[in-house]
Coordinates of C-alpha atoms and ligand atoms in Angstrom, one line a residue:
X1 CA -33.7 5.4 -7.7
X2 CA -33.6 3.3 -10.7
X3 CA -32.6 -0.4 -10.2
X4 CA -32.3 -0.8 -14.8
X5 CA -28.9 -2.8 -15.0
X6 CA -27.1 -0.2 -17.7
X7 CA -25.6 -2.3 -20.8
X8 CA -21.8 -2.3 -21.6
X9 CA -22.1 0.4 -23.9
X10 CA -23.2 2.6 -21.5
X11 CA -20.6 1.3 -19.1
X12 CA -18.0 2.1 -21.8
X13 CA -18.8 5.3 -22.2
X14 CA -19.3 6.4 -18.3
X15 CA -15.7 4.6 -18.1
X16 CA -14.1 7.1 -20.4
X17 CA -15.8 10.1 -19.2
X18 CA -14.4 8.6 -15.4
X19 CA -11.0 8.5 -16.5
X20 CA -10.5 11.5 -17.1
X21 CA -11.9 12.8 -13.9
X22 CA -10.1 10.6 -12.1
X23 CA -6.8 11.5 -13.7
X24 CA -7.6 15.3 -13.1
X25 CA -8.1 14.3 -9.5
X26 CA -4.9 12.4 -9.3
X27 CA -3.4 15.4 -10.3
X28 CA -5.1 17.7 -8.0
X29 CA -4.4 15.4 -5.0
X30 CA -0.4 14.9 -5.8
X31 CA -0.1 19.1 -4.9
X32 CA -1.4 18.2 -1.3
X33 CA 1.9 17.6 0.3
X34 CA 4.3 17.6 3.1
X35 CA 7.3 19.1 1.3
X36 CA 7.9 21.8 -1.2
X37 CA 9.0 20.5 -4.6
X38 CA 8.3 16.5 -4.1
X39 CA 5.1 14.7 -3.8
X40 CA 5.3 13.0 -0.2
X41 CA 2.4 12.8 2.3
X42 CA 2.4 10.8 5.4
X43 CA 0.1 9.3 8.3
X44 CA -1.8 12.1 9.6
X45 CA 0.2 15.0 8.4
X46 CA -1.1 18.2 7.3
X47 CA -0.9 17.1 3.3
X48 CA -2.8 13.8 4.5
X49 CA -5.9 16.4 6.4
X50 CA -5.6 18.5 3.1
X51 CA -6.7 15.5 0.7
X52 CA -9.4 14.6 3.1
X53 CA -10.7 18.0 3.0
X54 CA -10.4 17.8 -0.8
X55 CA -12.1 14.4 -1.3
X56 CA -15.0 14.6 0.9
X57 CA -17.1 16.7 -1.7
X58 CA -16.3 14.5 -4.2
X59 CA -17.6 11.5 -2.1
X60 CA -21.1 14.0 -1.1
X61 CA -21.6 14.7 -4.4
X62 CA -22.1 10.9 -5.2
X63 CA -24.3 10.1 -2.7
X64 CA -22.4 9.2 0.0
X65 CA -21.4 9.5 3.6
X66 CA -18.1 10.1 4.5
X67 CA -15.9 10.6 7.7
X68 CA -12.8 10.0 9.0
X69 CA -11.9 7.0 11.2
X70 CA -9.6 7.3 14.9
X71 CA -6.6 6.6 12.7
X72 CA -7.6 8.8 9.7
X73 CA -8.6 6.0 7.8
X74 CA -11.3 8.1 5.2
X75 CA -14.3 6.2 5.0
X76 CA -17.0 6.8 2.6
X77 CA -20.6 5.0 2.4
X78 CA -22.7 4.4 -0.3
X79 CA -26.0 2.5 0.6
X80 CA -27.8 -0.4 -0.2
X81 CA -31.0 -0.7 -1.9
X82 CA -31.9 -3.4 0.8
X83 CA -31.3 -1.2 3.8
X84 CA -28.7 -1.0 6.4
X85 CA -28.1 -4.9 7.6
X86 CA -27.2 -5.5 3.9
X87 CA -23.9 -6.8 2.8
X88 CA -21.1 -4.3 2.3
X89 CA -18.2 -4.7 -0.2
X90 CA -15.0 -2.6 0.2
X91 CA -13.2 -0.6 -2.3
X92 CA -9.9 1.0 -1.2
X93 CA -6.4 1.5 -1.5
X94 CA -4.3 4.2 0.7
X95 CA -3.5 7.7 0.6
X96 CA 0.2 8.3 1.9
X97 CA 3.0 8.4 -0.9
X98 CA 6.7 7.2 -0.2
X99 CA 9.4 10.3 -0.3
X100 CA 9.1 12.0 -4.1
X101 CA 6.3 9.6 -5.0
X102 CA 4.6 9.5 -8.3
X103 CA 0.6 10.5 -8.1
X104 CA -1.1 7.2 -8.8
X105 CA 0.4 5.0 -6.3
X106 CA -2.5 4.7 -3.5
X107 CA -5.0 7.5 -4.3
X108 CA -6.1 5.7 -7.9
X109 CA -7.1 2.7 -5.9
X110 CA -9.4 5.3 -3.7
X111 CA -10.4 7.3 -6.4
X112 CA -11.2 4.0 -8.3
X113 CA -14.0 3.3 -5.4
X114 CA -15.2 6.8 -6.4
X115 CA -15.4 6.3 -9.7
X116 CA -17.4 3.6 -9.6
X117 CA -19.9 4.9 -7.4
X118 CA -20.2 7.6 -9.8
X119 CA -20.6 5.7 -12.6
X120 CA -23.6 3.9 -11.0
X121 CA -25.3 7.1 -11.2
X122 CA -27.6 7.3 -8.4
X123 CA -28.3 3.7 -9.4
X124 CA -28.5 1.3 -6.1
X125 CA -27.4 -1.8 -5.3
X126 CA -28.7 -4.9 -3.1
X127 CA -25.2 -4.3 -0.4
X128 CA -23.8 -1.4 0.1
X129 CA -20.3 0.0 -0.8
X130 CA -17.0 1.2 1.6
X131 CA -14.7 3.4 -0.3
X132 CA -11.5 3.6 2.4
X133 CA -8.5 6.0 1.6
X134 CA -6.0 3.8 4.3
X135 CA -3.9 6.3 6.2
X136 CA -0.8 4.4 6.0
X137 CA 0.6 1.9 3.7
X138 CA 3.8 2.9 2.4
X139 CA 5.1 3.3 6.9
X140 CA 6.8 6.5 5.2
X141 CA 6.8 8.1 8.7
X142 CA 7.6 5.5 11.3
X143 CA 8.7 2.7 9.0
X144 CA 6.0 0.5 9.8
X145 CA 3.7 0.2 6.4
X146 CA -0.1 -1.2 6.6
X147 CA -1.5 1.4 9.9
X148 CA -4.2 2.0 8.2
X149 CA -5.5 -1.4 6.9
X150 CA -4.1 -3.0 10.7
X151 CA -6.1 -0.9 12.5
X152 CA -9.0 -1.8 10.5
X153 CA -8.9 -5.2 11.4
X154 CA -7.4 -5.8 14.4
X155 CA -6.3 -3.2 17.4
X156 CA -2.8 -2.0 16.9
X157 CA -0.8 -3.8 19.7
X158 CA 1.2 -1.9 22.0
X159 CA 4.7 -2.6 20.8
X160 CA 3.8 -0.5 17.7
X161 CA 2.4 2.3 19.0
X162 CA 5.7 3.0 20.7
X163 CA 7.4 3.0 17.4
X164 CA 9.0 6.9 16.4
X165 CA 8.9 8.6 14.0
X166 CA 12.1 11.2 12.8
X167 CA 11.2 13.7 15.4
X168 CA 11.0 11.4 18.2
X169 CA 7.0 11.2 17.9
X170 CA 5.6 7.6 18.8
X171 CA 2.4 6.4 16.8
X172 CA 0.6 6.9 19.9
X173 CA 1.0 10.1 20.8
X174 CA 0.4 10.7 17.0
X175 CA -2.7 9.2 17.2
X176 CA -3.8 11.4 20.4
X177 CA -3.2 14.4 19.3
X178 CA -5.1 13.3 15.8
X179 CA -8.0 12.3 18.2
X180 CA -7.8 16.1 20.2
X181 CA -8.4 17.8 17.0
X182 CA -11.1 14.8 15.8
X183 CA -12.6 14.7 18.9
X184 CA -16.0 12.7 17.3
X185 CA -13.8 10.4 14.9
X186 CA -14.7 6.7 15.6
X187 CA -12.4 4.1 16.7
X188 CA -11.8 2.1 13.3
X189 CA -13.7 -1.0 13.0
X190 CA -14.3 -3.4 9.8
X191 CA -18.3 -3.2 9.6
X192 CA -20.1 -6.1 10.8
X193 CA -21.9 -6.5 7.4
X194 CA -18.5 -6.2 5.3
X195 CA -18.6 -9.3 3.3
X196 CA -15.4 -8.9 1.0
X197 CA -12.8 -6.4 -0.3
X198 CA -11.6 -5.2 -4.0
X199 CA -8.6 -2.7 -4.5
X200 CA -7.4 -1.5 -7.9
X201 CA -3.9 -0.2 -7.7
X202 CA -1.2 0.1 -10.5
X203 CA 0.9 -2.7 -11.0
X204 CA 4.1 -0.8 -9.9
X205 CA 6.3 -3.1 -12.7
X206 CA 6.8 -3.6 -16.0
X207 CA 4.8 -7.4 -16.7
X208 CA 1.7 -5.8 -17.7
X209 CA 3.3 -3.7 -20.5
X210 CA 5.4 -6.4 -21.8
X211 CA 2.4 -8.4 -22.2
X212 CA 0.9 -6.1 -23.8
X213 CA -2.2 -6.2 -21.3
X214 CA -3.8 -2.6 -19.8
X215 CA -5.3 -5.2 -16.4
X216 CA -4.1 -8.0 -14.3
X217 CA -5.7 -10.1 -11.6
X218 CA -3.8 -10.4 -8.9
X219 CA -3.7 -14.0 -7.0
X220 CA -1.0 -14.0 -4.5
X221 CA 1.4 -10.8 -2.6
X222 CA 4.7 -11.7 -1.9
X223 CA 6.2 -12.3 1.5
X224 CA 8.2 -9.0 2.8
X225 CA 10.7 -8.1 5.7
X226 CA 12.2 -5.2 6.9
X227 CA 14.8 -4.8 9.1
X228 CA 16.9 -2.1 10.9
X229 CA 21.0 -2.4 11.1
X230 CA 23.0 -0.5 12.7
X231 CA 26.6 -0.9 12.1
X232 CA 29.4 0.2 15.5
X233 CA 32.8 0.8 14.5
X234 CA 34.7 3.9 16.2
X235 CA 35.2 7.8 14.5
X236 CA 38.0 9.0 13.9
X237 CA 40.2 11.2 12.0
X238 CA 39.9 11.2 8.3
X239 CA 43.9 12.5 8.3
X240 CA 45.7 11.1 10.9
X241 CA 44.3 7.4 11.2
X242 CA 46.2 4.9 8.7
X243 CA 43.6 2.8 6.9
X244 CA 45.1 -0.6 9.1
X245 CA 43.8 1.0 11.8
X246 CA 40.3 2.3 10.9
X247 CA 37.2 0.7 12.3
X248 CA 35.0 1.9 9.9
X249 CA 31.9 1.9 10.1
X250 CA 30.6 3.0 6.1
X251 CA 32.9 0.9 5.1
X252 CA 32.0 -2.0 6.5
X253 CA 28.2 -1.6 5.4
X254 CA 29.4 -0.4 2.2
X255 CA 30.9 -4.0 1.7
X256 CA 27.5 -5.8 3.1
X257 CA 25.4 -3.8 0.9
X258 CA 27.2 -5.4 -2.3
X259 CA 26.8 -8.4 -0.5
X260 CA 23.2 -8.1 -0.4
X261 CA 22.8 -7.1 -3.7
X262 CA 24.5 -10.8 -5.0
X263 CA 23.2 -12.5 -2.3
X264 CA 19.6 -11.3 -4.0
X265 CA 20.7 -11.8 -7.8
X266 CA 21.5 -15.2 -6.6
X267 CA 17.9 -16.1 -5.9
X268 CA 15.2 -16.6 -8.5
X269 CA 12.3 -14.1 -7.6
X270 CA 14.5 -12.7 -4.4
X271 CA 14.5 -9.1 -4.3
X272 CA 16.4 -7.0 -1.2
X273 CA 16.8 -3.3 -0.8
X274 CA 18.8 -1.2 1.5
X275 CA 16.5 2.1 0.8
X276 CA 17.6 4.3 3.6
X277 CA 21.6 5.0 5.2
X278 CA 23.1 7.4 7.5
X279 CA 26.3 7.4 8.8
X280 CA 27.3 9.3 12.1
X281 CA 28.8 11.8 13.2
X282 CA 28.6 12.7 9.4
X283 CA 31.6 14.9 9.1
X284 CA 33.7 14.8 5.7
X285 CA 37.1 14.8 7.6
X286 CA 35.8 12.1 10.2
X287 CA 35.8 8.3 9.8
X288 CA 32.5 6.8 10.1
X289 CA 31.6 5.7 13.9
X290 CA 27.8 4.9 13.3
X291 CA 26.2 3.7 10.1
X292 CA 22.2 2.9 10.2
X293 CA 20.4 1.6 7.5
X294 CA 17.5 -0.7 6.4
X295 CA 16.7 -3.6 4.5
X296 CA 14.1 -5.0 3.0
X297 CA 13.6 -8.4 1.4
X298 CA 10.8 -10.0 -0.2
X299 CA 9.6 -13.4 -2.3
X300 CA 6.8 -14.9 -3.1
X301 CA 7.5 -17.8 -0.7
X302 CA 7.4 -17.3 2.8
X303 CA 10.6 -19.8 3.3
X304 CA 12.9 -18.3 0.7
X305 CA 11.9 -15.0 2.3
X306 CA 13.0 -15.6 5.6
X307 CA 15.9 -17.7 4.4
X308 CA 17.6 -15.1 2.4
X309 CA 16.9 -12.5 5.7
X310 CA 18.8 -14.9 8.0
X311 CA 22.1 -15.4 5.1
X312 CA 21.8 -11.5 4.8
X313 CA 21.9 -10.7 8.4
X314 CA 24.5 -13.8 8.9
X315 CA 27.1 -12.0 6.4
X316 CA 26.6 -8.6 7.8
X317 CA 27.7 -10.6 11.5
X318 CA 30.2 -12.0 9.6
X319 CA 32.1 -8.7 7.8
X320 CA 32.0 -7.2 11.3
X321 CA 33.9 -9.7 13.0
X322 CA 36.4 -9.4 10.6
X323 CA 36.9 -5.7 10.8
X324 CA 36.5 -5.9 14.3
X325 CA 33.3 -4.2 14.7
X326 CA 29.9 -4.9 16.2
X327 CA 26.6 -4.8 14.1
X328 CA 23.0 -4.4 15.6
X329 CA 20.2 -6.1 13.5
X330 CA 16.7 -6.6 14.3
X331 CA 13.6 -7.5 12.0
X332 CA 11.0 -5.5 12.9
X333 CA 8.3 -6.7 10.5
X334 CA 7.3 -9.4 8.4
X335 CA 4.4 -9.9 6.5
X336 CA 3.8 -13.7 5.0
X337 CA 2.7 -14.0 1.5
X338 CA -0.6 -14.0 0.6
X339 CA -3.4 -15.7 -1.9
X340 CA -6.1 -13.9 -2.5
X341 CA -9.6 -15.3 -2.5
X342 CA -10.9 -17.8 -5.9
X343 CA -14.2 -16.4 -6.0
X344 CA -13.2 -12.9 -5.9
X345 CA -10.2 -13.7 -8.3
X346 CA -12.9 -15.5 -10.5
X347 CA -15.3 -12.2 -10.8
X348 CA -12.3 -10.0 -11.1
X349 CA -11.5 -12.0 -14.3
X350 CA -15.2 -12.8 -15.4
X351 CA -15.6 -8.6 -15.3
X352 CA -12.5 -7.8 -17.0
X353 CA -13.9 -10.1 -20.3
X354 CA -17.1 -8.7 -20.2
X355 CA -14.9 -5.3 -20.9
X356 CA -13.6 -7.2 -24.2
X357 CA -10.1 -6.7 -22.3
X358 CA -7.6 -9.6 -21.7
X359 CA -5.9 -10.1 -18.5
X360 CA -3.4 -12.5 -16.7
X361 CA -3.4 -13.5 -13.3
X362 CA -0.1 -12.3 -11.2
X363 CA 1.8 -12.2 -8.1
X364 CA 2.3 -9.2 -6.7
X365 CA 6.1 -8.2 -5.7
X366 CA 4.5 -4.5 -3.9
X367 CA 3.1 -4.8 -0.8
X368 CA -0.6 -3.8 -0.4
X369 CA -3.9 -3.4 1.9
X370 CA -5.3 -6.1 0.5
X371 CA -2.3 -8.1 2.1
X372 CA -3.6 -7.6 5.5
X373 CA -7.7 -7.8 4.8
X374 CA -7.1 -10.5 2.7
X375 CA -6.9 -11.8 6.2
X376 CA -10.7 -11.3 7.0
X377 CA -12.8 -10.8 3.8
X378 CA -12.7 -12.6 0.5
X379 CA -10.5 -10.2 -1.2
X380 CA -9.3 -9.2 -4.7
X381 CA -6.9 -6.6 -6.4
X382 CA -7.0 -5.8 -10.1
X383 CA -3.7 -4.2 -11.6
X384 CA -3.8 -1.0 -14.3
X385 CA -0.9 -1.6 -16.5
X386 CA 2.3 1.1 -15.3
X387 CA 4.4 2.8 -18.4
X388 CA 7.7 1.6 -18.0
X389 CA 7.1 -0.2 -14.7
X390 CA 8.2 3.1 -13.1
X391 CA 6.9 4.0 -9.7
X392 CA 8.0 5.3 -6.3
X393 CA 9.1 7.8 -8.8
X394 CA 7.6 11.0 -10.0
X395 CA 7.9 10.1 -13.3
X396 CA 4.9 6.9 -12.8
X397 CA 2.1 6.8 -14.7
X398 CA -1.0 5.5 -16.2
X399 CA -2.5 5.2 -19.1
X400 CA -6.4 7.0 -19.5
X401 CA -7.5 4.5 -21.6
X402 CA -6.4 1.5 -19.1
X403 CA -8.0 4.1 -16.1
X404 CA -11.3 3.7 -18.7
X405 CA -10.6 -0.2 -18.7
X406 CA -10.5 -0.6 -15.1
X407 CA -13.5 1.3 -14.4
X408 CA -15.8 -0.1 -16.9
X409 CA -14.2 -3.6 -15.4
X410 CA -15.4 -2.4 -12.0
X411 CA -19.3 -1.4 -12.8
X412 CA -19.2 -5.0 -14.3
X413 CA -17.5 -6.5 -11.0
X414 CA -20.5 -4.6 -9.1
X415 CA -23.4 -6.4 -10.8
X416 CA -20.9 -9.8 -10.7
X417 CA -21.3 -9.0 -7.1
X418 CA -24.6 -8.9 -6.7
X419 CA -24.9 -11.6 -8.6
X420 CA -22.4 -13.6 -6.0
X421 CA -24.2 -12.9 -3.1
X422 CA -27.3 -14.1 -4.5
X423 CA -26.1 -16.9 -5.0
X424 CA -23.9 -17.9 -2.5
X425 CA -25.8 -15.4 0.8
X426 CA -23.8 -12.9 2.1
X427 CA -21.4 -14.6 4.2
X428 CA -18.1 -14.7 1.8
X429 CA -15.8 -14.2 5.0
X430 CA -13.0 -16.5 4.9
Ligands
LIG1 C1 4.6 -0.5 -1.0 O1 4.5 0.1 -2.1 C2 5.6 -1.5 -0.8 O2 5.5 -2.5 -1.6 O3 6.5 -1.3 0.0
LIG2 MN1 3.9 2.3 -2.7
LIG3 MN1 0.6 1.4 -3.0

């Protein structure tokens, strides 16, 4: 194998001819999925085993080894040049989709790692590289996002595994009947020699385009919460019970859910969502007994995150007691904000010149991997510019020549790489 450092012409050109692929991928991968008529693929469902199946010859025919890890993490290897203690850098994003997804959300970032490995053509490098397609990100299926990337790096405790899904399924007993039909998958584990961590992803919002920029460099991930509520008033019926008398349940978390919204609009950066509602028993002549929904809230400040939970939760207790009903809330997640490694940042933005692109450095309002390895290796994300800002919608996009852009960005953070751990030994871990 050749070890000639190729020139940014050459770069430019493998970058375009990437692009492409990669979009065909993205467009083959979006069919693999869980419901007719919508893209939506979740942790360890049939749609998820489908794009492994699809990917893995993609991954073989670059050179590389891939698997699948205990929690269906797909892991892909592509050696070093220096052998197998070498330093290892991580490229991934995830593979699940929300409900209806677009196709780039997830699988570019994978692909990305692909891409790039590909574009070294056969060429080697002095550490080698980890492409990961994460299992679960969005926590489409049991509400819970980041599985994948958690398991990684720490054991997943035993308070989430009971988590269920719709049909009753907990994330453990997903997980063993995953491991009865892969019996010789390993337990995940972040490799020894994995010294830092790069995902590309598209920017999920509009900045990029009004700036007229196709990359961004992403420096910090805002602070999220989710929570469940579940609002107890008492059915009834829609005829016969005067409106004095109702203890209604919709209606009640109809009124907090404009409440929410202002108590968000009131904040600078504060965004909250109530994404999911169902109201029991669900009859169109029957009052409203049960309502359960969700929210979640996010800022780039841990403080104003958690802040704007406890007033949200506080006026949901408060329109309750004044209709006389009872509301369940709990906060089942949070996930601090996160700054993203200076070094990394630095070669992110040191590769994107050498491209002849400009870029700005970001916060990120979407949650990603990189929030939760960001943790244990020097990490870095670079954003692809998103038309209109649309995602978690089928109508998301990306542009091929920014796809071009971020590749040809990537060989370059490759050799900035090697050049890192030259100089500074392999040990970037924070
Ligand atoms: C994932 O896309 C999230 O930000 O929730
Ligand atoms: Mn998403
Ligand atoms: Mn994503």
């Amino acid at each position: 194998m050749s070890t000639v450092v190729t020139t940014d012409t050459v770069r430019a050109a493998i970058a375009r001819d990437g692009a492409g692929t990669l979009l065909a991928r993205c467009g083959a991968l979006a069919k693999c999925t869980d419901k007719s008529g919508e893209l939506l693929r979740t942790f360890l469902s049939p749609a998820m085993e489908q794009v492994h199946q699809r990917m893995r010859p993609w991954f073989e025919a670059a050179g590389m080894t891939v698997g699948a890890d205990r929690v269906g993490n797909l892991r892909a290897i592509y050696p070093s040049i220096s052998g197998d203690d070498s330093p290892r850098l991580l490229i991934a994003s995830h593979l699940d989709t929300v409900p209806n997804a677009g196709a780039y959300d997830g699988v570019l970032g994978v692909l990305m790692g692909l891409a790039l490995v590909e574009g070294l053509g056969g060429r080697q490098l002095p550490y080698s590289i980890e492409v990961i397609g994460f299992s679960d990100e969005e926590g489409t299926r049991f509400g819970l996002p980041f599985i994948g990337s958690r398991a990684l790096v720490s054991r997943l405790d035993e308070a989430l595994l009971k988590n269920k899904d719709a049909s009753g399924t907990t994330i453990s007993e997903a997980l063993r009947d995953y491991g009865a039909v892969h019996p010789d998958s390993p337990e995940p584990s972040l490799a020894p020699s994995a010294s830092a961590y790069l995902e590309f992803h598209i920017e999920q919002g509009p900045v990029l385009e009004s700036k007229g920029l196709a990359l961004g460099i992403v420096e910090s991930l805002a602070s999220q919460s989710r929570c469940h509520l579940a609002f107890y008033g008492f059915a009834g019926h829609a005829g016969t019970t005067p409106m004095i008398l109702r203890r209604d349940a919709l209606a009640a978390a109809a009124e907090w859910m404009t409440r929410v919204e202002m108590i968000a609009s009131d904040v600078e950066g504060l965004v909250a969502t109530v994404g999911q509602i169902s109201a029991e028993p669900g009859g169109v002549n029957v009052i409203p007994g049960v309502v359960r929904c969700s929210l979640d809230v996010r800022h780039a400040e841990d403080a104003a995150c958690s802040a704007a939970v406890k007033a949200i939760l506080n006026e949901a207790r408060a329109i309750v007691a004044r209709r006389g009903i009872t509301v369940e809330a709990e906060e089942y997640h949070t996930q601090p904000a996160v700054h993203l490694d200076p070094t990394m940042i630095a070669i992110a933005e040191t590769s994107v010149r050498q491209t002849g692109y400009t870029s700005m450095r970001m916060t990120s309002g979407a949650g990603h991997d990189a929030m939760v390895i960001a943790r244990h290796l020097p990490s870095a994300m670079i954003f692809l510019r998103n038309p209109g800002g649309i995602s978690h919608h089928p109508d998301e996009s990306v542009l091929e020549t920014d796809v071009a852009a971020a590749i040809h960005a990537g060989l370059c953070f490759l050799d900035e790489f090697a050049l890192l751990l030259r100089k500074k030994g392999s040990d970037l871990r924070v």
